[in-house]
mmCIF file of C-alpha atoms in Angstrom:
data_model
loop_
_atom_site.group_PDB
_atom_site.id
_atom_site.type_symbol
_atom_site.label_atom_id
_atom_site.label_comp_id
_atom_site.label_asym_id
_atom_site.label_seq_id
_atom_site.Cartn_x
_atom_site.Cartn_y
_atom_site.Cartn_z
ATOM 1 C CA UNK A 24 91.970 127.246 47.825
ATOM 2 C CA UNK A 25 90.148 128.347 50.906
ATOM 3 C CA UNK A 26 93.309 130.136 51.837
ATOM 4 C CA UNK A 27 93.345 132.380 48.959
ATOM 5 C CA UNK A 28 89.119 133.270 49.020
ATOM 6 C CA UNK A 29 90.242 134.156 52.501
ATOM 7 C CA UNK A 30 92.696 136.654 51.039
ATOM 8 C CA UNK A 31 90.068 138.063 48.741
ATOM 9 C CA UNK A 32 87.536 138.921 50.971
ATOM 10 C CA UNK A 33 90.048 140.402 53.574
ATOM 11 C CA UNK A 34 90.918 142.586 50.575
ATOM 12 C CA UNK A 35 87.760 143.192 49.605
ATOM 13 C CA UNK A 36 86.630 144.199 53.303
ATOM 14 C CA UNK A 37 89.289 146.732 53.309
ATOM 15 C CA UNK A 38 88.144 148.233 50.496
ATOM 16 C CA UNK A 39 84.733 148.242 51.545
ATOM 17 C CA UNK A 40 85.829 150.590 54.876
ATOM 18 C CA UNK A 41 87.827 152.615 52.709
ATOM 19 C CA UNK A 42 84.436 153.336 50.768
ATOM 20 C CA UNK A 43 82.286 153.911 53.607
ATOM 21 C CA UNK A 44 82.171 157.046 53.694
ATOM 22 C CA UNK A 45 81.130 157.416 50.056
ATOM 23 C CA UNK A 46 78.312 154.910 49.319
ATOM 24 C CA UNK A 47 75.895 154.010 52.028
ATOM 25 C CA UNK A 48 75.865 150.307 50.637
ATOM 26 C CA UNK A 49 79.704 149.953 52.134
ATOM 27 C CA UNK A 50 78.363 148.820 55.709
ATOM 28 C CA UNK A 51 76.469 146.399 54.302
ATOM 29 C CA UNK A 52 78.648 144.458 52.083
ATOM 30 C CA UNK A 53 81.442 144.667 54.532
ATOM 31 C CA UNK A 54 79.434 143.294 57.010
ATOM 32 C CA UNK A 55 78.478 140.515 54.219
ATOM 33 C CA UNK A 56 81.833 140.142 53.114
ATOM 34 C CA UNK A 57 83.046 139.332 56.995
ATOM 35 C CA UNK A 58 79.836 136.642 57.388
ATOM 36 C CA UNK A 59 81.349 135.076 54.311
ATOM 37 C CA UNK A 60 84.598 134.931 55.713
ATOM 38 C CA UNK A 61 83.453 133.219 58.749
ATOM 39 C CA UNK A 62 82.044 130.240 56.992
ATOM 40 C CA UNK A 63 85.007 130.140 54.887
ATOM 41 C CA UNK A 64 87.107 129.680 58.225
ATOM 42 C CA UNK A 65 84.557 126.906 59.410
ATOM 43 C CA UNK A 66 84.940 125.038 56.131
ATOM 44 C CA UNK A 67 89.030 125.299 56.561
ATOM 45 C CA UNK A 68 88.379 124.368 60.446
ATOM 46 C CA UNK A 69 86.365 121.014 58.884
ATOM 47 C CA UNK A 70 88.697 120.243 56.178
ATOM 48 C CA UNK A 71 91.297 120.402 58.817
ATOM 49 C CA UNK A 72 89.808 118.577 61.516
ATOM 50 C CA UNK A 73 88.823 115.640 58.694
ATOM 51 C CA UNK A 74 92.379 115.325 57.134
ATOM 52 C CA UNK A 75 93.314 114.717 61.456
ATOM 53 C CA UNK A 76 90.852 112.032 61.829
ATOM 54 C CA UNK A 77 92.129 110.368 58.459
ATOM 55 C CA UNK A 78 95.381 110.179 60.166
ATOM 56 C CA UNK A 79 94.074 108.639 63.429
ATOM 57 C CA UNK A 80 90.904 105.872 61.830
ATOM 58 C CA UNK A 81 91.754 103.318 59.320
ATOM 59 C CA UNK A 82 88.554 102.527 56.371
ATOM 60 C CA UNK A 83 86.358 99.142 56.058
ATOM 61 C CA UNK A 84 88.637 96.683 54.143
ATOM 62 C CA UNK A 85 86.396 96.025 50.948
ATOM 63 C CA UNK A 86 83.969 98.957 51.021
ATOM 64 C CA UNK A 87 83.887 101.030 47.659
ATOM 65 C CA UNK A 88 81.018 103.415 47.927
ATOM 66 C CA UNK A 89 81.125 106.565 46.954
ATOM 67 C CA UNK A 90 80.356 107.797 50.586
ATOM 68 C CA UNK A 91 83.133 106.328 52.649
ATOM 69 C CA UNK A 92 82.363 105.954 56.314
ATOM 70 C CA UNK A 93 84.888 104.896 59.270
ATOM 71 C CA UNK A 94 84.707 102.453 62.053
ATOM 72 C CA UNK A 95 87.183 103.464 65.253
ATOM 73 C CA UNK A 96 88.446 100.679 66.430
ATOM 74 C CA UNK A 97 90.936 100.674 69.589
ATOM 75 C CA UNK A 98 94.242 99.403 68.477
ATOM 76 C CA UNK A 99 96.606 97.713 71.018
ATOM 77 C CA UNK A 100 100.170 99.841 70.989
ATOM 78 C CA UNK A 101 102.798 97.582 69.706
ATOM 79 C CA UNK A 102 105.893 96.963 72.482
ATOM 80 C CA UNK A 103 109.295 95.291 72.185
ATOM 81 C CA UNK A 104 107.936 92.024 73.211
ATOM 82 C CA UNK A 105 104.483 92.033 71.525
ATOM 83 C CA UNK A 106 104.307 91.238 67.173
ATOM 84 C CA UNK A 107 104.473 93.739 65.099
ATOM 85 C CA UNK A 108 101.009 92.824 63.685
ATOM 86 C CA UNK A 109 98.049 94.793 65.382
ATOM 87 C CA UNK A 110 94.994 92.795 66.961
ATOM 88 C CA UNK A 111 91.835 93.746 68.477
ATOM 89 C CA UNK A 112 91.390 94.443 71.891
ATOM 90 C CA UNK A 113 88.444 91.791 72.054
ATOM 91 C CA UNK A 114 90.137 89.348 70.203
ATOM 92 C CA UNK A 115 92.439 86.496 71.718
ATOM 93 C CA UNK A 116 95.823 87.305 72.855
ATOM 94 C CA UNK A 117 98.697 85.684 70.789
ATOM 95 C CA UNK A 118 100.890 83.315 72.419
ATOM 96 C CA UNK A 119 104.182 84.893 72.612
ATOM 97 C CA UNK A 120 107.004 82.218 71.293
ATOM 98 C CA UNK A 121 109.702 81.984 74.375
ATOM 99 C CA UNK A 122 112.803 80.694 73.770
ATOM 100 C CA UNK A 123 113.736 77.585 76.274
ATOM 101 C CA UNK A 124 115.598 77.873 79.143
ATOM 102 C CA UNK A 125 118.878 76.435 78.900
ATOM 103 C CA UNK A 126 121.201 75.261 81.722
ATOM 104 C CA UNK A 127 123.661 76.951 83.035
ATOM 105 C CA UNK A 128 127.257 75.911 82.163
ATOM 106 C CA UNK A 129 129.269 75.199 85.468
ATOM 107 C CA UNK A 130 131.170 77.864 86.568
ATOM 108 C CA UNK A 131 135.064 77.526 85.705
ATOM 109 C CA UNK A 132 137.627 77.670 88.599
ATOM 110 C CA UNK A 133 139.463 81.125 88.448
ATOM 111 C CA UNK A 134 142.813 80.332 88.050
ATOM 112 C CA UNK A 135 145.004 81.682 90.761
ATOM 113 C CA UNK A 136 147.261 84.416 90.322
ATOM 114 C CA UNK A 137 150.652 83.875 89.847
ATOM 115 C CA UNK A 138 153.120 85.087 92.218
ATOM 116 C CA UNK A 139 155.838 86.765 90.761
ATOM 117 C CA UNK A 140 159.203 86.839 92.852
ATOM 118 C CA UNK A 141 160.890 89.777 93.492
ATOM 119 C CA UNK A 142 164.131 90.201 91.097
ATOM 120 C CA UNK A 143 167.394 88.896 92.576
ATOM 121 C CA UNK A 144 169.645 91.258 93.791
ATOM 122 C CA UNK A 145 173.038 90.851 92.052
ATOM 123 C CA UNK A 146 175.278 88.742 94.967
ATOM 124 C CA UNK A 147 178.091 90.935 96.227
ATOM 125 C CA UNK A 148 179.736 88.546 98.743
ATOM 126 C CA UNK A 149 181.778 85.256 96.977
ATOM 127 C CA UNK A 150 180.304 81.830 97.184
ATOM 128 C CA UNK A 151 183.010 80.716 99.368
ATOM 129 C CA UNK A 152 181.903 83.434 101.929
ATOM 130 C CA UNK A 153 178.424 82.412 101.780
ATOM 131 C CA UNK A 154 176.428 80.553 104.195
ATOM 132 C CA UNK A 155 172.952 78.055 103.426
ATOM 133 C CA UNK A 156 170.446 79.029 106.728
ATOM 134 C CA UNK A 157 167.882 76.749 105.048
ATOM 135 C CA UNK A 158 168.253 73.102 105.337
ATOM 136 C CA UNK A 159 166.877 71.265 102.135
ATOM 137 C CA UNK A 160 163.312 70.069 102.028
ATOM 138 C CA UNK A 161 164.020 66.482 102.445
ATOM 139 C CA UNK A 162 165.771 67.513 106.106
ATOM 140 C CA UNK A 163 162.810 69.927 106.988
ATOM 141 C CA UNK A 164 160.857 66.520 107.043
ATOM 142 C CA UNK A 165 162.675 64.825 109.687
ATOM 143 C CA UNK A 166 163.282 67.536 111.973
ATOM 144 C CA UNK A 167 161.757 67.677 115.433
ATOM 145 C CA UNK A 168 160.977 70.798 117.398
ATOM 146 C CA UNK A 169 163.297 70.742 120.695
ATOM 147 C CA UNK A 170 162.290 69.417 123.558
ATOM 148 C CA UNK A 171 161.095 71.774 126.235
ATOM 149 C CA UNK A 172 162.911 72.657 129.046
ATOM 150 C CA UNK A 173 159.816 71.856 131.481
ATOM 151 C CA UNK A 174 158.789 68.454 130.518
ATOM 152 C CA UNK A 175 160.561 65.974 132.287
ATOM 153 C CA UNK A 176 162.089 62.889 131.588
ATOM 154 C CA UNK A 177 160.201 59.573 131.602
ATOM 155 C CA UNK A 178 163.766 57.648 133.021
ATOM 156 C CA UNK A 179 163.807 60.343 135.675
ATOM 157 C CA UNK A 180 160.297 59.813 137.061
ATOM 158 C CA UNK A 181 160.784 56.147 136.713
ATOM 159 C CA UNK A 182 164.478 56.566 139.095
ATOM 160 C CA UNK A 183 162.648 58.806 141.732
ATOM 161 C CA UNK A 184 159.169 56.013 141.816
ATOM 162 C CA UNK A 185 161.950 53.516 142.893
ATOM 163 C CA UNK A 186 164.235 55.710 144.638
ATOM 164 C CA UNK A 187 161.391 56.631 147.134
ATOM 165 C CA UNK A 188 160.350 52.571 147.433
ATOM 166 C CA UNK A 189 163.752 51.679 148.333
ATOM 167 C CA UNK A 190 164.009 54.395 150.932
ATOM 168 C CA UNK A 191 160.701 53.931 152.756
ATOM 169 C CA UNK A 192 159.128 57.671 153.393
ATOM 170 C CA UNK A 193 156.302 58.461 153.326
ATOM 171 C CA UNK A 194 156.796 62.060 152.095
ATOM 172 C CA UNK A 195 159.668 60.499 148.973
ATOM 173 C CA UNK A 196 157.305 58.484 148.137
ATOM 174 C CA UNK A 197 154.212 61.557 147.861
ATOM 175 C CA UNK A 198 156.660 63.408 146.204
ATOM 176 C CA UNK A 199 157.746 60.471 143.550
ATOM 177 C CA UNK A 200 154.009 59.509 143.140
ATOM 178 C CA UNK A 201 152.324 63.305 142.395
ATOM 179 C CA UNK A 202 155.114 63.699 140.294
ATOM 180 C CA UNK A 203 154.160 60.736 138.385
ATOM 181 C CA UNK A 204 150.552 61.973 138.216
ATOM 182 C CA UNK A 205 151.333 65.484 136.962
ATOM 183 C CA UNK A 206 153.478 64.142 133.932
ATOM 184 C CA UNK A 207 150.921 61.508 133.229
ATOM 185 C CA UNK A 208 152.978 58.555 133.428
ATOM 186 C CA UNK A 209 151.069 56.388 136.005
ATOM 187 C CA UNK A 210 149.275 54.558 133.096
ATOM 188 C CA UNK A 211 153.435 53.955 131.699
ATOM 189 C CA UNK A 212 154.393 53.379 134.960
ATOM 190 C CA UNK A 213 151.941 51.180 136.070
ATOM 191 C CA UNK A 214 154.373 48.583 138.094
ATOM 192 C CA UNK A 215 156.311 50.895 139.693
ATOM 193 C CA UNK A 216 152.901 53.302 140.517
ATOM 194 C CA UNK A 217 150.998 50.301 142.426
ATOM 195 C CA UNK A 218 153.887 49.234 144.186
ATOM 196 C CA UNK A 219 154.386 52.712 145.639
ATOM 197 C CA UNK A 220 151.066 53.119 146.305
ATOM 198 C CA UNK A 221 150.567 49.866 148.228
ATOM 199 C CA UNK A 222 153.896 50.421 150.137
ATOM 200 C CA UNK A 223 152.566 54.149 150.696
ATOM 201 C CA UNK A 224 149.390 52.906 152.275
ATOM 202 C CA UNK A 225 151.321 50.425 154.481
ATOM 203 C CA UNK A 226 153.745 53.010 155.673
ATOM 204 C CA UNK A 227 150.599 54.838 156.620
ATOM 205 C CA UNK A 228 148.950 51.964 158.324
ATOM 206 C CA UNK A 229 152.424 51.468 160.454
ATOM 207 C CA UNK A 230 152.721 55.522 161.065
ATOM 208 C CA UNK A 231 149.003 55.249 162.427
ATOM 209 C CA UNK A 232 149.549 52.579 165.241
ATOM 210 C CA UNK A 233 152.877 53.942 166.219
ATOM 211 C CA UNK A 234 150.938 57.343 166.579
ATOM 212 C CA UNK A 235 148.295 55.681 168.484
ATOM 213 C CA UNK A 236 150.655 53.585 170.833
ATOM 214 C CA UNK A 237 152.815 56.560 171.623
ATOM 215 C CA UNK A 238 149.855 58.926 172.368
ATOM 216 C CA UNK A 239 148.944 56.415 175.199
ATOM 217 C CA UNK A 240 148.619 58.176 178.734
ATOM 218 C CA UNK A 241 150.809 57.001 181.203
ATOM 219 C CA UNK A 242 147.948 56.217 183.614
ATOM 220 C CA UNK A 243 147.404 52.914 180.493
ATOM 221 C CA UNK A 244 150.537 52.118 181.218
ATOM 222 C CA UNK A 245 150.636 52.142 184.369
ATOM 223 C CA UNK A 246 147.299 50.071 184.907
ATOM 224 C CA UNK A 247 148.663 47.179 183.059
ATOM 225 C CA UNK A 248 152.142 47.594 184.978
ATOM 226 C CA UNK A 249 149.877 47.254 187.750
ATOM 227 C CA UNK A 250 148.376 44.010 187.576
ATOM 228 C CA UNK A 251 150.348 41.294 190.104
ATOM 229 C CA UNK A 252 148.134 38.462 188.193
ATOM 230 C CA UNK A 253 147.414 39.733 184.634
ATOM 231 C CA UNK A 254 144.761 38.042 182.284
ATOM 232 C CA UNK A 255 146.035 35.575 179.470
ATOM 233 C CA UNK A 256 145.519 38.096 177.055
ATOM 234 C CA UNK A 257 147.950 40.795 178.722
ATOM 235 C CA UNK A 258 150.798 38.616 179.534
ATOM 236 C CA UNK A 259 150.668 36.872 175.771
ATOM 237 C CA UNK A 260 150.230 40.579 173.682
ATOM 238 C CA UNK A 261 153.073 42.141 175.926
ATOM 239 C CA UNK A 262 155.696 38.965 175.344
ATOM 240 C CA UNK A 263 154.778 39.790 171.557
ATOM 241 C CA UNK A 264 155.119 43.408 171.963
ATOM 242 C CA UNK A 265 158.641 43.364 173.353
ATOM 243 C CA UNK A 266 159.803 39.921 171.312
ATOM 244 C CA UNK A 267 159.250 42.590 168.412
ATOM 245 C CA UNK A 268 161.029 44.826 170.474
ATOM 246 C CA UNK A 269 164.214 42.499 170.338
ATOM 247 C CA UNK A 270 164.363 40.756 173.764
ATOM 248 C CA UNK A 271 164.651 37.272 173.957
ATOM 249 C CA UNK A 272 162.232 34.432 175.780
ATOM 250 C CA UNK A 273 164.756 34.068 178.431
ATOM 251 C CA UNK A 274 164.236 38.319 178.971
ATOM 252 C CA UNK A 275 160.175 38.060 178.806
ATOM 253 C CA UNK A 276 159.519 34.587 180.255
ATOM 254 C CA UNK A 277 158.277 36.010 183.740
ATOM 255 C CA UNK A 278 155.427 38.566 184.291
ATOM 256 C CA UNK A 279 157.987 40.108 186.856
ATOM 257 C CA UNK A 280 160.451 40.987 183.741
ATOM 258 C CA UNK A 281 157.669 42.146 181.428
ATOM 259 C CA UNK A 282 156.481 44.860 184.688
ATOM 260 C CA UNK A 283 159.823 45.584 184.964
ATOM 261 C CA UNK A 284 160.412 46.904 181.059
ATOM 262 C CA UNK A 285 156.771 48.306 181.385
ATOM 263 C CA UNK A 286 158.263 50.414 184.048
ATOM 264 C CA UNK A 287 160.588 52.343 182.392
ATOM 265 C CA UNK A 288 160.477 56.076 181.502
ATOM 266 C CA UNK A 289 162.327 58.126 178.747
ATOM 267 C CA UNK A 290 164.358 56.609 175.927
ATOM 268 C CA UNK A 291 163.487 52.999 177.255
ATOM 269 C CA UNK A 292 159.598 53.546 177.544
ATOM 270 C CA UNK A 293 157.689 50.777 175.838
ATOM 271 C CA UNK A 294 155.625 53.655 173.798
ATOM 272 C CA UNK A 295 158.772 55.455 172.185
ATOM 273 C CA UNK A 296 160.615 52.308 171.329
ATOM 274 C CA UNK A 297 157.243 51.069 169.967
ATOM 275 C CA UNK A 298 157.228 54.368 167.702
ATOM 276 C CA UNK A 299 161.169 54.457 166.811
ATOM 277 C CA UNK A 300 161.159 50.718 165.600
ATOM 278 C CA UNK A 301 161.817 49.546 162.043
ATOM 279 C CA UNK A 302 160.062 46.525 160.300
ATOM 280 C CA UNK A 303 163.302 45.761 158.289
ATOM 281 C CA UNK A 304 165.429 45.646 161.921
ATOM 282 C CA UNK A 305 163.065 42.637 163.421
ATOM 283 C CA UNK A 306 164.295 39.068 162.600
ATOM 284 C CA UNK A 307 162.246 37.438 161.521
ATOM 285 C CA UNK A 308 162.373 34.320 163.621
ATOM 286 C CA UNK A 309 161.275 37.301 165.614
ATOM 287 C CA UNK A 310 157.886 38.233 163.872
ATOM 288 C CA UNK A 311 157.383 34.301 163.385
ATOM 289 C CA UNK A 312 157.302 33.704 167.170
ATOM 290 C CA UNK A 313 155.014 37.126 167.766
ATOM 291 C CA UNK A 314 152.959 35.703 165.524
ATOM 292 C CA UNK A 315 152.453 32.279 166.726
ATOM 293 C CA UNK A 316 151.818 33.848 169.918
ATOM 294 C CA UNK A 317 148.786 35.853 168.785
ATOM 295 C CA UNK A 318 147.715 33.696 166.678
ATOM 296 C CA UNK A 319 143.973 32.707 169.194
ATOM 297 C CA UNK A 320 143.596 36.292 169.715
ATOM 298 C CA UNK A 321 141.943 39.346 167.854
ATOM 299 C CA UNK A 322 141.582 42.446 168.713
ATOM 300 C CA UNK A 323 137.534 42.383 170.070
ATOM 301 C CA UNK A 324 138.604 40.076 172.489
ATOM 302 C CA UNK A 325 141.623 42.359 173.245
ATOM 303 C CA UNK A 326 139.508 45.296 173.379
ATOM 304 C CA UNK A 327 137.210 44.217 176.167
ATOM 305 C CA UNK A 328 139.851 44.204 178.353
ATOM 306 C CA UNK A 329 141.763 47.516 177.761
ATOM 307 C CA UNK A 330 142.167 50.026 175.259
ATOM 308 C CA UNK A 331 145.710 50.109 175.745
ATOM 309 C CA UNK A 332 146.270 46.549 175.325
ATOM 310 C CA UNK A 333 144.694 46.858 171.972
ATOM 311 C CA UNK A 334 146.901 49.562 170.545
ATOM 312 C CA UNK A 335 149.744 47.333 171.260
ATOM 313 C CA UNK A 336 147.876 43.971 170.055
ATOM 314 C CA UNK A 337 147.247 46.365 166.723
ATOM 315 C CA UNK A 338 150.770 47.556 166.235
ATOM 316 C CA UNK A 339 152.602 43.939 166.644
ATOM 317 C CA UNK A 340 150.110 42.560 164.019
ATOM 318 C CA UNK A 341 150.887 45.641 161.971
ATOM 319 C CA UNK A 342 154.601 45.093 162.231
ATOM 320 C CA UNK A 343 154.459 41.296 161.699
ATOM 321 C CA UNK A 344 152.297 41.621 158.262
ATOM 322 C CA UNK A 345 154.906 44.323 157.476
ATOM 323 C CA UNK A 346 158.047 41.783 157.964
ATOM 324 C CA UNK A 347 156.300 39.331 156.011
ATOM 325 C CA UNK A 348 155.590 41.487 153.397
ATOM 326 C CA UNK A 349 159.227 42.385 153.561
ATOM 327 C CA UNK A 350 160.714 38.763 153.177
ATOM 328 C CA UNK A 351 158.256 37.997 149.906
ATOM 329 C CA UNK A 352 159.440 41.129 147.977
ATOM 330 C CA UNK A 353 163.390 39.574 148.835
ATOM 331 C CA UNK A 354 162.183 36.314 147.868
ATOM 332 C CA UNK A 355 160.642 38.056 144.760
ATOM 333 C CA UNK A 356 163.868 39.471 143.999
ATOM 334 C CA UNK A 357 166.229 37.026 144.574
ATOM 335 C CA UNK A 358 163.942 34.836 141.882
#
């Protein structure tokens, strides 16, 4: 409606210009015809505006006068998780219905993947020609890697411990014993270990006072080969030392004999046949008589008189526990 009393009075403005220039009262009702227009564009610009503000307020429930008026009142936006209904901003929140949490299933095991063989070849040599590499399972289970080259034998280390006691070294029987150690069979071994250990340590006990009688100076000698009345203790350890030696009681009964052997030189020195002598060559009727011979003296009381005398008072002991020891491992064996 508005629209079309626009139209008029656009038209009728027109026609008002087009009679200006007849009438004198053309200004003035174009210029009234325009005012008109203006407030006919207000009214459209209210009508307009209202029908907009319809759209946006919402009217009192339960209000039926004849002159409505509106209330704007914020309204919360609805989301996805909110109800559809709308509520007041001042008013209580509703509670918002979550479902309940429910426990998680256990996960299943993922099944492993098959493994698919490669297709057989078609054979192309004859049975009879063919040859089974793999032993069966049942074999594979009994099977022992081979033995390596560098391990060696447990009989063999047991044949060289008693090898090197029966030939009485003292490097066989290193050798037999750090061989023994480096395989770790001393703990297997154990009998055959201690007795080549204690026969070691006696070997080294007899290789010490041989060492220490033939490093004697000839001056030693010679001091006790000098004495025309010797103390007790210098006639008795030299009878032992050369009863050892092999002689006979007839041979040593004299001090005169025992200065003469005391005086001889080379081969037939007391201190090299003191150093060259086996245990296992003295009888042992021998060592029995040495030892009954020495048996009031020890080697402080030795000592005090010369040095020399007690190397030779240490090796005939020495060499008389060694012949004993000797005749008990026999005895032990012949049991």
């Amino acid at each position: 409606m508005i629209v079309l009393v626009e139209i008029i009075i656009l038209i009728g403005v027109i026609a008002c210009c087009i009679t200006q220039s007849r009438n004198t009262l053309g200004p003035i009702l174009a210029a009234l015809l325009i005012l008109i227009s203006l407030i006919s564009l207000m009214l459209l610009i209210y009508f307009l505006l209202e029908d907009i503000i319809k759209e946006k307020i919402e009217p009192i429930p339960g209000d039926f006068s004849p002159h409505k008026s509106y209330e704007i009142r914020e309204v919360k936006s609805i989301s996805r998780c909110d109800s559809p209904i709308p509520a007041f901003a001042d008013d209580k929140a509703i509670p918002i219905f979550t479902p309940p949490v429910l426990a998680p299933y256990p996960r299943l095991p993922t099944p492993p993947t098959p493994i698919t063989s490669a297709p057989l070849e078609k054979c192309t040599t004859s049975l009879s020609a063919e040859k089974i590499l793999t032993p069966s399972p049942v074999q594979n289970m009994f099977l022992f890697p081979p033995a390596s080259p560098y391990v060696v034998d447990f009989d063999k280390v047991r044949r060289d411990l008693l090898a090197a006691i029966d030939e009485r070294t003292i490097p066989a029987l290193e050798v037999a014993i750090q061989q023994a150690k480096d395989y770790n069979y001393l703990q297997q071994l154990k009998y055959e270990s201690e007795r080549a250990f204690e026969l070691l340590n006696r070997l080294m006990k007899i290789e010490h006072m041989k060492i220490r009688v033939l490093r004697l100076n000839q001056s030693t000698i010679a001091e006790l080969h000098s004495y025309t009345k010797p103390p007790e203790e210098v006639s008795t350890v030299m009878r032992a030392t050369f009863l050892l030696l092999g002689h006979t009681e007839k041979e040593i009964q004299e001090w005169a004999q025992i200065q003469s052997l005391l005086g001889r030189l080379g081969k037939d020195s007391v201190r090299r046949r003191c150093y060259e002598l086996n245990p296992l060559s003295i009888a042992v009727f021998k060592a029995h008589e040495a030892k009954d011979i020495l048996r009031n003296y020890d080697l402080i009381r030795v000592s005090e008189i010369s040095l020399g005398l007690a190397a030779f008072f240490s090796w005939a002991v020495t060499m008389i526990e060694e012949r004993e020891k000797l005749l008990e491992s026999q005895r032990t064996i012949l049991r």
